[in-house]
Amino acid sequence: MQMKTIVIYTSQTGFTKRYAEWIAEAAGADCFELSAAKKKDLAAYEAIIFGGWACAGNISKISWFKGNMDKWADKKLIAFCVGGSPIDNPEIDIALKRIFNESEQKKVRIFYCPGGFNYEKMSMPSKLMMKVFVKTLKAKKDKTEEDEIMVKMISSSYDISDKKYIEPILQYLKK
């Protein structure tokens, strides 16, 4: 017997939407974009999964999710974040630990899914922000090997998303 689950997401270039749909399909869950989910009564759901894209060490629109956590105390809460870094980037765990404070961490499990970059679908402010970031990295005096790899990766669009990255989320949902 699977629990009644909803997957709510916000996506800018499609990577988070793809992961949300993969999770919903695999879990037999309902799936809604955040603006539609805000109009729904979530009382009947036993599990609420929220997905957003990684943005400057945070998750886009996570404040909506955090603001509702107390009223969802009886539910299984999961948050996932989609970004352009490979899954083995050590910075990810550090960033994820900062998103929720200690008491929130007791109520929610957070996961990371590698997505990529799609400059064609990015908003103008995001594109500009990335251009500045790339330029800053390129101009850095004592570039590390990681910096060099990062410059190569984020200089153009790429896709490293894979269905296998939803497995830990599905495993936790079944617990």
Tab-separated table of N, CA and C in Angstrom:
chain	number	residue	atom	x	y	z
A	1	MET	N	0.858	-1.199	0.000
A	1	MET	CA	0.000	0.000	0.000
A	1	MET	C	0.893	1.248	0.000
A	2	GLN	N	0.843	2.006	-1.089
A	2	GLN	CA	1.694	3.200	-1.130
A	2	GLN	C	0.962	4.399	-0.539
A	3	MET	N	1.744	5.303	0.024
A	3	MET	CA	1.119	6.470	0.637
A	3	MET	C	0.722	7.491	-0.418
A	4	LYS	N	-0.350	8.218	-0.119
A	4	LYS	CA	-0.834	9.251	-1.043
A	4	LYS	C	0.185	10.398	-1.036
A	5	THR	N	0.765	10.614	-2.201
A	5	THR	CA	1.903	11.525	-2.315
A	5	THR	C	1.657	12.598	-3.374
A	6	ILE	N	2.168	13.782	-3.101
A	6	ILE	CA	2.141	14.866	-4.094
A	6	ILE	C	3.569	15.370	-4.300
A	7	VAL	N	3.897	15.614	-5.557
A	7	VAL	CA	5.183	16.207	-5.900
A	7	VAL	C	4.895	17.623	-6.410
A	8	ILE	N	5.509	18.594	-5.769
A	8	ILE	CA	5.314	20.010	-6.120
A	8	ILE	C	6.672	20.540	-6.557
A	9	TYR	N	6.694	21.264	-7.674
A	9	TYR	CA	7.992	21.717	-8.159
A	9	TYR	C	7.937	23.124	-8.745
A	10	THR	N	9.093	23.719	-8.825
A	10	THR	CA	9.290	24.968	-9.548
A	10	THR	C	10.499	24.728	-10.448
A	11	SER	N	10.359	25.102	-11.715
A	11	SER	CA	11.409	24.803	-12.683
A	11	SER	C	11.607	25.992	-13.608
A	12	GLN	N	12.849	26.320	-13.879
A	12	GLN	CA	13.123	27.437	-14.780
A	12	GLN	C	13.428	26.942	-16.193
A	13	THR	N	14.251	25.895	-16.291
A	13	THR	CA	14.665	25.453	-17.625
A	13	THR	C	14.248	24.018	-17.947
A	14	GLY	N	13.513	23.363	-17.037
A	14	GLY	CA	12.957	22.050	-17.335
A	14	GLY	C	13.569	20.871	-16.600
A	15	PHE	N	14.747	21.044	-16.000
A	15	PHE	CA	15.388	19.921	-15.313
A	15	PHE	C	14.590	19.484	-14.076
A	16	THR	N	14.162	20.441	-13.251
A	16	THR	CA	13.410	20.103	-12.038
A	16	THR	C	12.056	19.500	-12.405
A	17	LYS	N	11.429	20.040	-13.435
A	17	LYS	CA	10.146	19.489	-13.906
A	17	LYS	C	10.324	18.023	-14.315
A	18	ARG	N	11.394	17.744	-15.045
A	18	ARG	CA	11.668	16.365	-15.486
A	18	ARG	C	11.811	15.442	-14.279
A	19	TYR	N	12.608	15.864	-13.273
A	19	TYR	CA	12.777	15.040	-12.069
A	19	TYR	C	11.452	14.873	-11.325
A	20	ALA	N	10.678	15.941	-11.195
A	20	ALA	CA	9.380	15.871	-10.503
A	20	ALA	C	8.474	14.851	-11.192
A	21	GLU	N	8.443	14.887	-12.517
A	21	GLU	CA	7.604	13.943	-13.266
A	21	GLU	C	8.099	12.508	-13.121
A	22	TRP	N	9.424	12.318	-13.139
A	22	TRP	CA	9.988	10.976	-12.936
A	22	TRP	C	9.609	10.434	-11.563
A	23	ILE	N	9.742	11.276	-10.523
A	23	ILE	CA	9.420	10.852	-9.154
A	23	ILE	C	7.931	10.520	-9.051
A	24	ALA	N	7.083	11.416	-9.566
A	24	ALA	CA	5.631	11.214	-9.503
A	24	ALA	C	5.229	9.921	-10.202
A	25	GLU	N	5.796	9.687	-11.367
A	25	GLU	CA	5.480	8.478	-12.130
A	25	GLU	C	5.899	7.224	-11.356
A	26	ALA	N	7.118	7.225	-10.833
A	26	ALA	CA	7.643	6.066	-10.105
A	26	ALA	C	6.912	5.823	-8.784
A	27	ALA	N	6.432	6.890	-8.149
A	27	ALA	CA	5.785	6.783	-6.830
A	27	ALA	C	4.262	6.730	-6.937
A	28	GLY	N	3.736	6.845	-8.129
A	28	GLY	CA	2.281	6.890	-8.300
A	28	GLY	C	1.694	8.120	-7.632
A	29	ALA	N	2.400	9.230	-7.732
A	29	ALA	CA	2.016	10.469	-7.040
A	29	ALA	C	1.388	11.482	-7.991
A	30	ASP	N	0.669	12.433	-7.407
A	30	ASP	CA	0.189	13.582	-8.174
A	30	ASP	C	1.369	14.531	-8.339
A	31	CYS	N	1.342	15.315	-9.409
A	31	CYS	CA	2.463	16.209	-9.681
A	31	CYS	C	1.925	17.560	-10.155
A	32	PHE	N	2.347	18.633	-9.480
A	32	PHE	CA	1.874	19.973	-9.820
A	32	PHE	C	2.997	20.995	-9.758
A	33	GLU	N	2.940	21.948	-10.643
A	33	GLU	CA	3.820	23.108	-10.592
A	33	GLU	C	3.378	23.909	-9.366
A	34	LEU	N	4.294	24.609	-8.722
A	34	LEU	CA	4.021	25.306	-7.464
A	34	LEU	C	2.784	26.205	-7.515
A	35	SER	N	2.642	27.012	-8.566
A	35	SER	CA	1.497	27.939	-8.628
A	35	SER	C	0.164	27.189	-8.588
A	36	ALA	N	0.085	26.012	-9.212
A	36	ALA	CA	-1.138	25.209	-9.177
A	36	ALA	C	-1.310	24.530	-7.819
A	37	ALA	N	-0.206	24.063	-7.244
A	37	ALA	CA	-0.246	23.366	-5.952
A	37	ALA	C	-0.709	24.290	-4.826
A	38	LYS	N	-0.361	25.575	-4.922
A	38	LYS	CA	-0.751	26.546	-3.890
A	38	LYS	C	-2.271	26.651	-3.768
A	39	LYS	N	-2.994	26.343	-4.828
A	39	LYS	CA	-4.467	26.431	-4.830
A	39	LYS	C	-5.114	25.144	-4.331
A	40	LYS	N	-4.332	24.115	-4.073
A	40	LYS	CA	-4.860	22.810	-3.665
A	40	LYS	C	-4.898	22.658	-2.150
A	41	ASP	N	-5.833	21.804	-1.718
A	41	ASP	CA	-5.894	21.414	-0.318
A	41	ASP	C	-5.008	20.176	-0.193
A	42	LEU	N	-3.937	20.280	0.572
A	42	LEU	CA	-2.971	19.186	0.666
A	42	LEU	C	-3.218	18.264	1.861
A	43	ALA	N	-4.344	18.474	2.560
A	43	ALA	CA	-4.636	17.706	3.779
A	43	ALA	C	-4.674	16.192	3.550
A	44	ALA	N	-5.166	15.743	2.408
A	44	ALA	CA	-5.325	14.307	2.143
A	44	ALA	C	-3.997	13.596	1.837
A	45	TYR	N	-2.960	14.364	1.571
A	45	TYR	CA	-1.670	13.745	1.224
A	45	TYR	C	-0.902	13.320	2.466
A	46	GLU	N	-0.285	12.145	2.377
A	46	GLU	CA	0.527	11.628	3.485
A	46	GLU	C	1.996	12.013	3.316
A	47	ALA	N	2.385	12.274	2.067
A	47	ALA	CA	3.769	12.667	1.785
A	47	ALA	C	3.755	13.857	0.824
A	48	ILE	N	4.593	14.838	1.123
A	48	ILE	CA	4.712	16.021	0.266
A	48	ILE	C	6.181	16.149	-0.130
A	49	ILE	N	6.392	16.146	-1.446
A	49	ILE	CA	7.742	16.266	-1.988
A	49	ILE	C	7.832	17.600	-2.718
A	50	PHE	N	8.828	18.396	-2.368
A	50	PHE	CA	9.012	19.693	-3.027
A	50	PHE	C	10.347	19.716	-3.756
A	51	GLY	N	10.318	20.146	-4.999
A	51	GLY	CA	11.544	20.249	-5.778
A	51	GLY	C	11.740	21.634	-6.355
A	52	GLY	N	12.951	22.118	-6.260
A	52	GLY	CA	13.294	23.406	-6.842
A	52	GLY	C	14.714	23.369	-7.359
A	53	TRP	N	15.088	24.385	-8.099
A	53	TRP	CA	16.442	24.419	-8.641
A	53	TRP	C	17.387	25.133	-7.694
A	54	ALA	N	18.629	24.667	-7.737
A	54	ALA	CA	19.676	25.255	-6.912
A	54	ALA	C	19.976	26.658	-7.410
A	55	CYS	N	20.014	27.594	-6.465
A	55	CYS	CA	20.256	28.982	-6.827
A	55	CYS	C	21.050	29.644	-5.708
A	56	ALA	N	22.314	29.920	-5.973
A	56	ALA	CA	23.184	30.602	-5.006
A	56	ALA	C	23.134	29.961	-3.613
A	57	GLY	N	23.310	28.656	-3.557
A	57	GLY	CA	23.350	27.947	-2.278
A	57	GLY	C	22.016	27.745	-1.603
A	58	ASN	N	20.935	27.984	-2.321
A	58	ASN	CA	19.609	27.755	-1.767
A	58	ASN	C	18.757	27.034	-2.810
A	59	ILE	N	17.480	26.823	-2.491
A	59	ILE	CA	16.547	26.204	-3.435
A	59	ILE	C	15.488	27.240	-3.776
A	60	SER	N	15.232	27.415	-5.063
A	60	SER	CA	14.229	28.402	-5.478
A	60	SER	C	12.873	28.090	-4.842
A	61	LYS	N	12.223	29.111	-4.332
A	61	LYS	CA	10.874	29.042	-3.746
A	61	LYS	C	10.759	28.139	-2.515
A	62	ILE	N	11.882	27.785	-1.884
A	62	ILE	CA	11.855	26.911	-0.707
A	62	ILE	C	11.145	27.572	0.478
A	63	SER	N	11.086	28.897	0.501
A	63	SER	CA	10.437	29.589	1.622
A	63	SER	C	8.951	29.228	1.716
A	64	TRP	N	8.303	28.969	0.576
A	64	TRP	CA	6.895	28.535	0.596
A	64	TRP	C	6.774	27.203	1.324
A	65	PHE	N	7.641	26.264	0.978
A	65	PHE	CA	7.653	24.934	1.596
A	65	PHE	C	7.938	25.042	3.094
A	66	LYS	N	8.984	25.801	3.440
A	66	LYS	CA	9.363	25.981	4.844
A	66	LYS	C	8.234	26.619	5.652
A	67	GLY	N	7.545	27.558	5.041
A	67	GLY	CA	6.451	28.255	5.711
A	67	GLY	C	5.257	27.372	6.024
A	68	ASN	N	5.175	26.228	5.370
A	68	ASN	CA	4.054	25.311	5.590
A	68	ASN	C	4.428	24.059	6.383
A	69	MET	N	5.698	23.897	6.696
A	69	MET	CA	6.157	22.665	7.352
A	69	MET	C	5.450	22.377	8.673
A	70	ASP	N	5.184	23.409	9.473
A	70	ASP	CA	4.542	23.184	10.775
A	70	ASP	C	3.150	22.595	10.625
A	71	LYS	N	2.392	23.064	9.641
A	71	LYS	CA	1.033	22.521	9.476
A	71	LYS	C	1.046	21.138	8.810
A	72	TRP	N	2.214	20.710	8.319
A	72	TRP	CA	2.341	19.377	7.722
A	72	TRP	C	3.087	18.426	8.657
A	73	ALA	N	3.023	18.675	9.953
A	73	ALA	CA	3.788	17.898	10.938
A	73	ALA	C	3.495	16.398	10.872
A	74	ASP	N	2.288	16.018	10.448
A	74	ASP	CA	1.895	14.603	10.404
A	74	ASP	C	2.266	13.929	9.081
A	75	LYS	N	2.953	14.646	8.193
A	75	LYS	CA	3.263	14.116	6.867
A	75	LYS	C	4.754	13.826	6.704
A	76	LYS	N	5.048	12.946	5.754
A	76	LYS	CA	6.441	12.697	5.394
A	76	LYS	C	6.842	13.809	4.438
A	77	LEU	N	7.893	14.554	4.790
A	77	LEU	CA	8.324	15.694	3.985
A	77	LEU	C	9.685	15.437	3.343
A	78	ILE	N	9.729	15.716	2.039
A	78	ILE	CA	10.947	15.536	1.269
A	78	ILE	C	11.159	16.779	0.412
A	79	ALA	N	12.398	17.235	0.355
A	79	ALA	CA	12.737	18.335	-0.555
A	79	ALA	C	13.864	17.831	-1.451
A	80	PHE	N	13.796	18.213	-2.723
A	80	PHE	CA	14.926	17.894	-3.588
A	80	PHE	C	15.315	19.132	-4.370
A	81	CYS	N	16.570	19.153	-4.726
A	81	CYS	CA	17.153	20.313	-5.359
A	81	CYS	C	17.870	19.834	-6.616
A	82	VAL	N	17.690	20.540	-7.714
A	82	VAL	CA	18.331	20.170	-8.968
A	82	VAL	C	19.321	21.264	-9.349
A	83	GLY	N	20.549	20.857	-9.641
A	83	GLY	CA	21.569	21.841	-9.988
A	83	GLY	C	22.480	21.353	-11.090
A	84	GLY	N	23.435	22.171	-11.415
A	84	GLY	CA	24.347	21.870	-12.504
A	84	GLY	C	25.596	21.100	-12.104
A	85	SER	N	25.770	20.875	-10.806
A	85	SER	CA	26.969	20.164	-10.337
A	85	SER	C	26.784	18.662	-10.406
A	86	PRO	N	27.880	17.943	-10.676
A	86	PRO	CA	27.810	16.481	-10.614
A	86	PRO	C	27.490	16.042	-9.183
A	87	ILE	N	26.920	14.867	-9.043
A	87	ILE	CA	26.460	14.352	-7.741
A	87	ILE	C	27.602	14.268	-6.717
A	88	ASP	N	28.842	14.064	-7.166
A	88	ASP	CA	29.961	13.871	-6.234
A	88	ASP	C	30.667	15.160	-5.818
A	89	ASN	N	30.104	16.303	-6.163
A	89	ASN	CA	30.701	17.578	-5.752
A	89	ASN	C	30.556	17.734	-4.231
A	90	PRO	N	31.664	17.835	-3.481
A	90	PRO	CA	31.575	17.920	-2.014
A	90	PRO	C	30.859	19.177	-1.507
A	91	GLU	N	30.798	20.214	-2.328
A	91	GLU	CA	30.115	21.462	-1.943
A	91	GLU	C	28.608	21.242	-1.740
A	92	ILE	N	28.054	20.251	-2.419
A	92	ILE	CA	26.602	20.029	-2.384
A	92	ILE	C	26.109	19.744	-0.974
A	93	ASP	N	26.744	18.777	-0.295
A	93	ASP	CA	26.319	18.434	1.071
A	93	ASP	C	26.387	19.634	2.000
A	94	ILE	N	27.448	20.423	1.859
A	94	ILE	CA	27.628	21.616	2.685
A	94	ILE	C	26.463	22.582	2.451
A	95	ALA	N	26.138	22.816	1.190
A	95	ALA	CA	25.041	23.731	0.844
A	95	ALA	C	23.691	23.192	1.324
A	96	LEU	N	23.435	21.897	1.132
A	96	LEU	CA	22.154	21.304	1.534
A	96	LEU	C	21.930	21.423	3.040
A	97	LYS	N	22.989	21.236	3.820
A	97	LYS	CA	22.877	21.307	5.286
A	97	LYS	C	22.484	22.702	5.762
A	98	ARG	N	22.780	23.721	4.952
A	98	ARG	CA	22.475	25.103	5.339
A	98	ARG	C	21.034	25.519	5.009
A	99	ILE	N	20.361	24.766	4.165
A	99	ILE	CA	19.030	25.167	3.685
A	99	ILE	C	17.979	25.082	4.793
A	100	PHE	N	18.052	24.017	5.587
A	100	PHE	CA	17.107	23.855	6.697
A	100	PHE	C	17.856	23.972	8.019
A	101	ASN	N	17.241	24.673	8.994
A	101	ASN	CA	17.866	24.776	10.311
A	101	ASN	C	17.715	23.446	11.057
A	102	GLU	N	18.291	23.362	12.246
A	102	GLU	CA	18.319	22.090	12.979
A	102	GLU	C	16.948	21.499	13.236
A	103	SER	N	15.987	22.315	13.676
A	103	SER	CA	14.659	21.768	13.970
A	103	SER	C	13.939	21.356	12.678
A	104	GLU	N	14.168	22.090	11.594
A	104	GLU	CA	13.559	21.720	10.301
A	104	GLU	C	14.159	20.418	9.773
A	105	GLN	N	15.457	20.222	10.022
A	105	GLN	CA	16.126	19.006	9.550
A	105	GLN	C	15.544	17.738	10.164
A	106	LYS	N	14.919	17.862	11.337
A	106	LYS	CA	14.281	16.711	11.977
A	106	LYS	C	12.982	16.331	11.266
A	107	LYS	N	12.409	17.272	10.517
A	107	LYS	CA	11.105	17.061	9.886
A	107	LYS	C	11.170	16.754	8.391
A	108	VAL	N	12.311	17.042	7.771
A	108	VAL	CA	12.388	16.919	6.310
A	108	VAL	C	13.685	16.248	5.882
A	109	ARG	N	13.615	15.450	4.812
A	109	ARG	CA	14.825	14.872	4.217
A	109	ARG	C	15.086	15.618	2.919
A	110	ILE	N	16.331	15.942	2.665
A	110	ILE	CA	16.687	16.704	1.467
A	110	ILE	C	17.624	15.892	0.567
A	111	PHE	N	17.381	16.007	-0.734
A	111	PHE	CA	18.154	15.251	-1.717
A	111	PHE	C	18.625	16.179	-2.835
A	112	TYR	N	19.695	15.770	-3.507
A	112	TYR	CA	20.215	16.532	-4.638
A	112	TYR	C	20.165	15.671	-5.901
A	113	CYS	N	19.744	16.276	-6.998
A	113	CYS	CA	19.717	15.605	-8.298
A	113	CYS	C	20.467	16.469	-9.315
A	114	PRO	N	21.479	15.914	-9.972
A	114	PRO	CA	22.202	16.695	-10.982
A	114	PRO	C	21.333	16.909	-12.224
A	115	GLY	N	21.297	18.135	-12.695
A	115	GLY	CA	20.493	18.451	-13.867
A	115	GLY	C	21.368	18.920	-15.003
A	116	GLY	N	21.700	20.194	-14.988
A	116	GLY	CA	22.545	20.754	-16.029
A	116	GLY	C	22.255	22.220	-16.214
A	117	PHE	N	22.601	22.698	-17.386
A	117	PHE	CA	22.354	24.093	-17.741
A	117	PHE	C	21.687	24.129	-19.100
A	118	ASN	N	20.699	24.982	-19.227
A	118	ASN	CA	20.078	25.202	-20.525
A	118	ASN	C	19.977	26.709	-20.710
A	119	TYR	N	21.027	27.271	-21.287
A	119	TYR	CA	21.078	28.727	-21.446
A	119	TYR	C	19.929	29.242	-22.313
A	120	GLU	N	19.483	28.436	-23.277
A	120	GLU	CA	18.401	28.853	-24.177
A	120	GLU	C	17.095	29.114	-23.418
A	121	LYS	N	16.875	28.372	-22.330
A	121	LYS	CA	15.620	28.517	-21.570
A	121	LYS	C	15.755	29.376	-20.318
A	122	MET	N	16.975	29.807	-20.014
A	122	MET	CA	17.192	30.609	-18.806
A	122	MET	C	16.624	32.017	-18.944
A	123	SER	N	16.186	32.572	-17.818
A	123	SER	CA	15.712	33.954	-17.808
A	123	SER	C	16.923	34.870	-18.010
A	124	MET	N	16.683	36.078	-18.490
A	124	MET	CA	17.775	37.022	-18.739
A	124	MET	C	18.612	37.291	-17.470
A	125	PRO	N	17.979	37.560	-16.293
A	125	PRO	CA	18.804	37.796	-15.096
A	125	PRO	C	19.701	36.593	-14.754
A	126	SER	N	19.169	35.375	-14.910
A	126	SER	CA	19.966	34.172	-14.624
A	126	SER	C	21.121	34.038	-15.601
A	127	LYS	N	20.843	34.303	-16.882
A	127	LYS	CA	21.897	34.247	-17.913
A	127	LYS	C	23.021	35.226	-17.586
A	128	LEU	N	22.637	36.459	-17.240
A	128	LEU	CA	23.625	37.488	-16.904
A	128	LEU	C	24.436	37.097	-15.683
A	129	MET	N	23.752	36.576	-14.668
A	129	MET	CA	24.417	36.144	-13.446
A	129	MET	C	25.459	35.059	-13.773
A	130	MET	N	25.093	34.106	-14.624
A	130	MET	CA	26.004	33.028	-14.996
A	130	MET	C	27.191	33.561	-15.806
A	131	LYS	N	26.924	34.508	-16.713
A	131	LYS	CA	28.003	35.106	-17.519
A	131	LYS	C	29.032	35.793	-16.615
A	132	VAL	N	28.536	36.537	-15.626
A	132	VAL	CA	29.412	37.223	-14.671
A	132	VAL	C	30.218	36.183	-13.876
A	133	PHE	N	29.554	35.124	-13.443
A	133	PHE	CA	30.207	34.071	-12.670
A	133	PHE	C	31.322	33.408	-13.487
A	134	VAL	N	31.036	33.066	-14.742
A	134	VAL	CA	32.033	32.447	-15.625
A	134	VAL	C	33.220	33.395	-15.831
A	135	LYS	N	32.894	34.659	-16.084
A	135	LYS	CA	33.933	35.679	-16.304
A	135	LYS	C	34.836	35.814	-15.063
A	136	THR	N	34.226	35.836	-13.889
A	136	THR	CA	34.951	35.941	-12.623
A	136	THR	C	35.868	34.731	-12.434
A	137	LEU	N	35.324	33.537	-12.706
A	137	LEU	CA	36.121	32.310	-12.578
A	137	LEU	C	37.303	32.318	-13.546
A	138	LYS	N	37.035	32.722	-14.802
A	138	LYS	CA	38.098	32.758	-15.819
A	138	LYS	C	39.200	33.739	-15.428
A	139	ALA	N	38.833	34.849	-14.776
A	139	ALA	CA	39.790	35.898	-14.411
A	139	ALA	C	40.568	35.581	-13.134
A	140	LYS	N	40.114	34.564	-12.391
A	140	LYS	CA	40.745	34.203	-11.131
A	140	LYS	C	42.234	33.890	-11.333
A	141	LYS	N	43.073	34.445	-10.466
A	141	LYS	CA	44.518	34.295	-10.613
A	141	LYS	C	45.009	32.857	-10.391
A	142	ASP	N	44.764	32.317	-9.205
A	142	ASP	CA	45.268	30.973	-8.879
A	142	ASP	C	44.157	29.941	-9.021
A	143	LYS	N	43.758	29.690	-10.271
A	143	LYS	CA	42.661	28.740	-10.521
A	143	LYS	C	43.053	27.321	-10.105
A	144	THR	N	42.138	26.662	-9.394
A	144	THR	CA	42.351	25.265	-9.028
A	144	THR	C	41.864	24.413	-10.203
A	145	GLU	N	42.132	23.128	-10.130
A	145	GLU	CA	41.661	22.199	-11.168
A	145	GLU	C	40.128	22.210	-11.204
A	146	GLU	N	39.510	22.306	-10.006
A	146	GLU	CA	38.048	22.371	-9.910
A	146	GLU	C	37.504	23.604	-10.634
A	147	ASP	N	38.183	24.739	-10.456
A	147	ASP	CA	37.770	25.979	-11.135
A	147	ASP	C	37.802	25.797	-12.649
A	148	GLU	N	38.881	25.177	-13.151
A	148	GLU	CA	39.030	24.944	-14.598
A	148	GLU	C	37.894	24.074	-15.132
A	149	ILE	N	37.590	23.005	-14.401
A	149	ILE	CA	36.503	22.096	-14.793
A	149	ILE	C	35.177	22.848	-14.788
A	150	MET	N	34.963	23.646	-13.731
A	150	MET	CA	33.728	24.421	-13.608
A	150	MET	C	33.562	25.377	-14.788
A	151	VAL	N	34.608	26.093	-15.150
A	151	VAL	CA	34.557	27.022	-16.290
A	151	VAL	C	34.136	26.281	-17.555
A	152	LYS	N	34.779	25.124	-17.795
A	152	LYS	CA	34.446	24.317	-18.984
A	152	LYS	C	32.974	23.914	-18.970
A	153	MET	N	32.516	23.413	-17.803
A	153	MET	CA	31.146	22.908	-17.699
A	153	MET	C	30.108	23.991	-17.934
A	154	ILE	N	30.239	25.107	-17.215
A	154	ILE	CA	29.158	26.099	-17.235
A	154	ILE	C	29.284	27.151	-18.326
A	155	SER	N	30.234	26.964	-19.229
A	155	SER	CA	30.358	27.913	-20.333
A	155	SER	C	29.302	27.668	-21.418
A	156	SER	N	28.716	26.484	-21.419
A	156	SER	CA	27.668	26.194	-22.403
A	156	SER	C	26.635	25.231	-21.803
A	157	SER	N	25.533	25.033	-22.513
A	157	SER	CA	24.456	24.149	-22.038
A	157	SER	C	24.923	22.697	-21.997
A	158	TYR	N	24.416	21.958	-21.019
A	158	TYR	CA	24.684	20.517	-20.930
A	158	TYR	C	23.595	19.867	-20.083
A	159	ASP	N	23.505	18.540	-20.159
A	159	ASP	CA	22.472	17.797	-19.439
A	159	ASP	C	23.093	16.544	-18.823
A	160	ILE	N	23.126	16.488	-17.490
A	160	ILE	CA	23.640	15.300	-16.801
A	160	ILE	C	22.546	14.654	-15.951
A	161	SER	N	21.287	14.980	-16.265
A	161	SER	CA	20.183	14.389	-15.501
A	161	SER	C	20.055	12.906	-15.855
A	162	ASP	N	19.593	12.123	-14.887
A	162	ASP	CA	19.446	10.688	-15.091
A	162	ASP	C	18.420	10.177	-14.068
A	163	LYS	N	17.528	9.289	-14.539
A	163	LYS	CA	16.487	8.720	-13.670
A	163	LYS	C	17.057	8.038	-12.430
A	164	LYS	N	18.293	7.528	-12.516
A	164	LYS	CA	18.879	6.801	-11.381
A	164	LYS	C	18.990	7.675	-10.136
A	165	TYR	N	19.044	8.997	-10.316
A	165	TYR	CA	19.215	9.894	-9.171
A	165	TYR	C	17.947	10.048	-8.327
A	166	ILE	N	16.815	9.524	-8.792
A	166	ILE	CA	15.593	9.600	-7.968
A	166	ILE	C	15.497	8.404	-7.021
A	167	GLU	N	16.337	7.389	-7.217
A	167	GLU	CA	16.277	6.179	-6.380
A	167	GLU	C	16.325	6.448	-4.876
A	168	PRO	N	17.291	7.260	-4.383
A	168	PRO	CA	17.319	7.519	-2.930
A	168	PRO	C	16.021	8.172	-2.424
A	169	ILE	N	15.407	8.998	-3.241
A	169	ILE	CA	14.142	9.652	-2.864
A	169	ILE	C	13.044	8.601	-2.746
A	170	LEU	N	12.958	7.719	-3.736
A	170	LEU	CA	11.941	6.661	-3.730
A	170	LEU	C	12.154	5.700	-2.562
A	171	GLN	N	13.425	5.378	-2.275
A	171	GLN	CA	13.740	4.487	-1.135
A	171	GLN	C	13.263	5.116	0.173
A	172	TYR	N	13.553	6.401	0.356
A	172	TYR	CA	13.150	7.083	1.579
A	172	TYR	C	11.616	7.165	1.679
A	173	LEU	N	10.962	7.375	0.580
A	173	LEU	CA	9.497	7.453	0.549
A	173	LEU	C	8.859	6.148	1.010
A	174	LYS	N	9.476	5.028	0.654
A	174	LYS	CA	8.960	3.695	1.002
A	174	LYS	C	9.169	3.335	2.475
A	175	LYS	N	10.156	3.987	3.124
A	175	LYS	CA	10.480	3.664	4.532
A	175	LYS	C	9.315	3.884	5.456
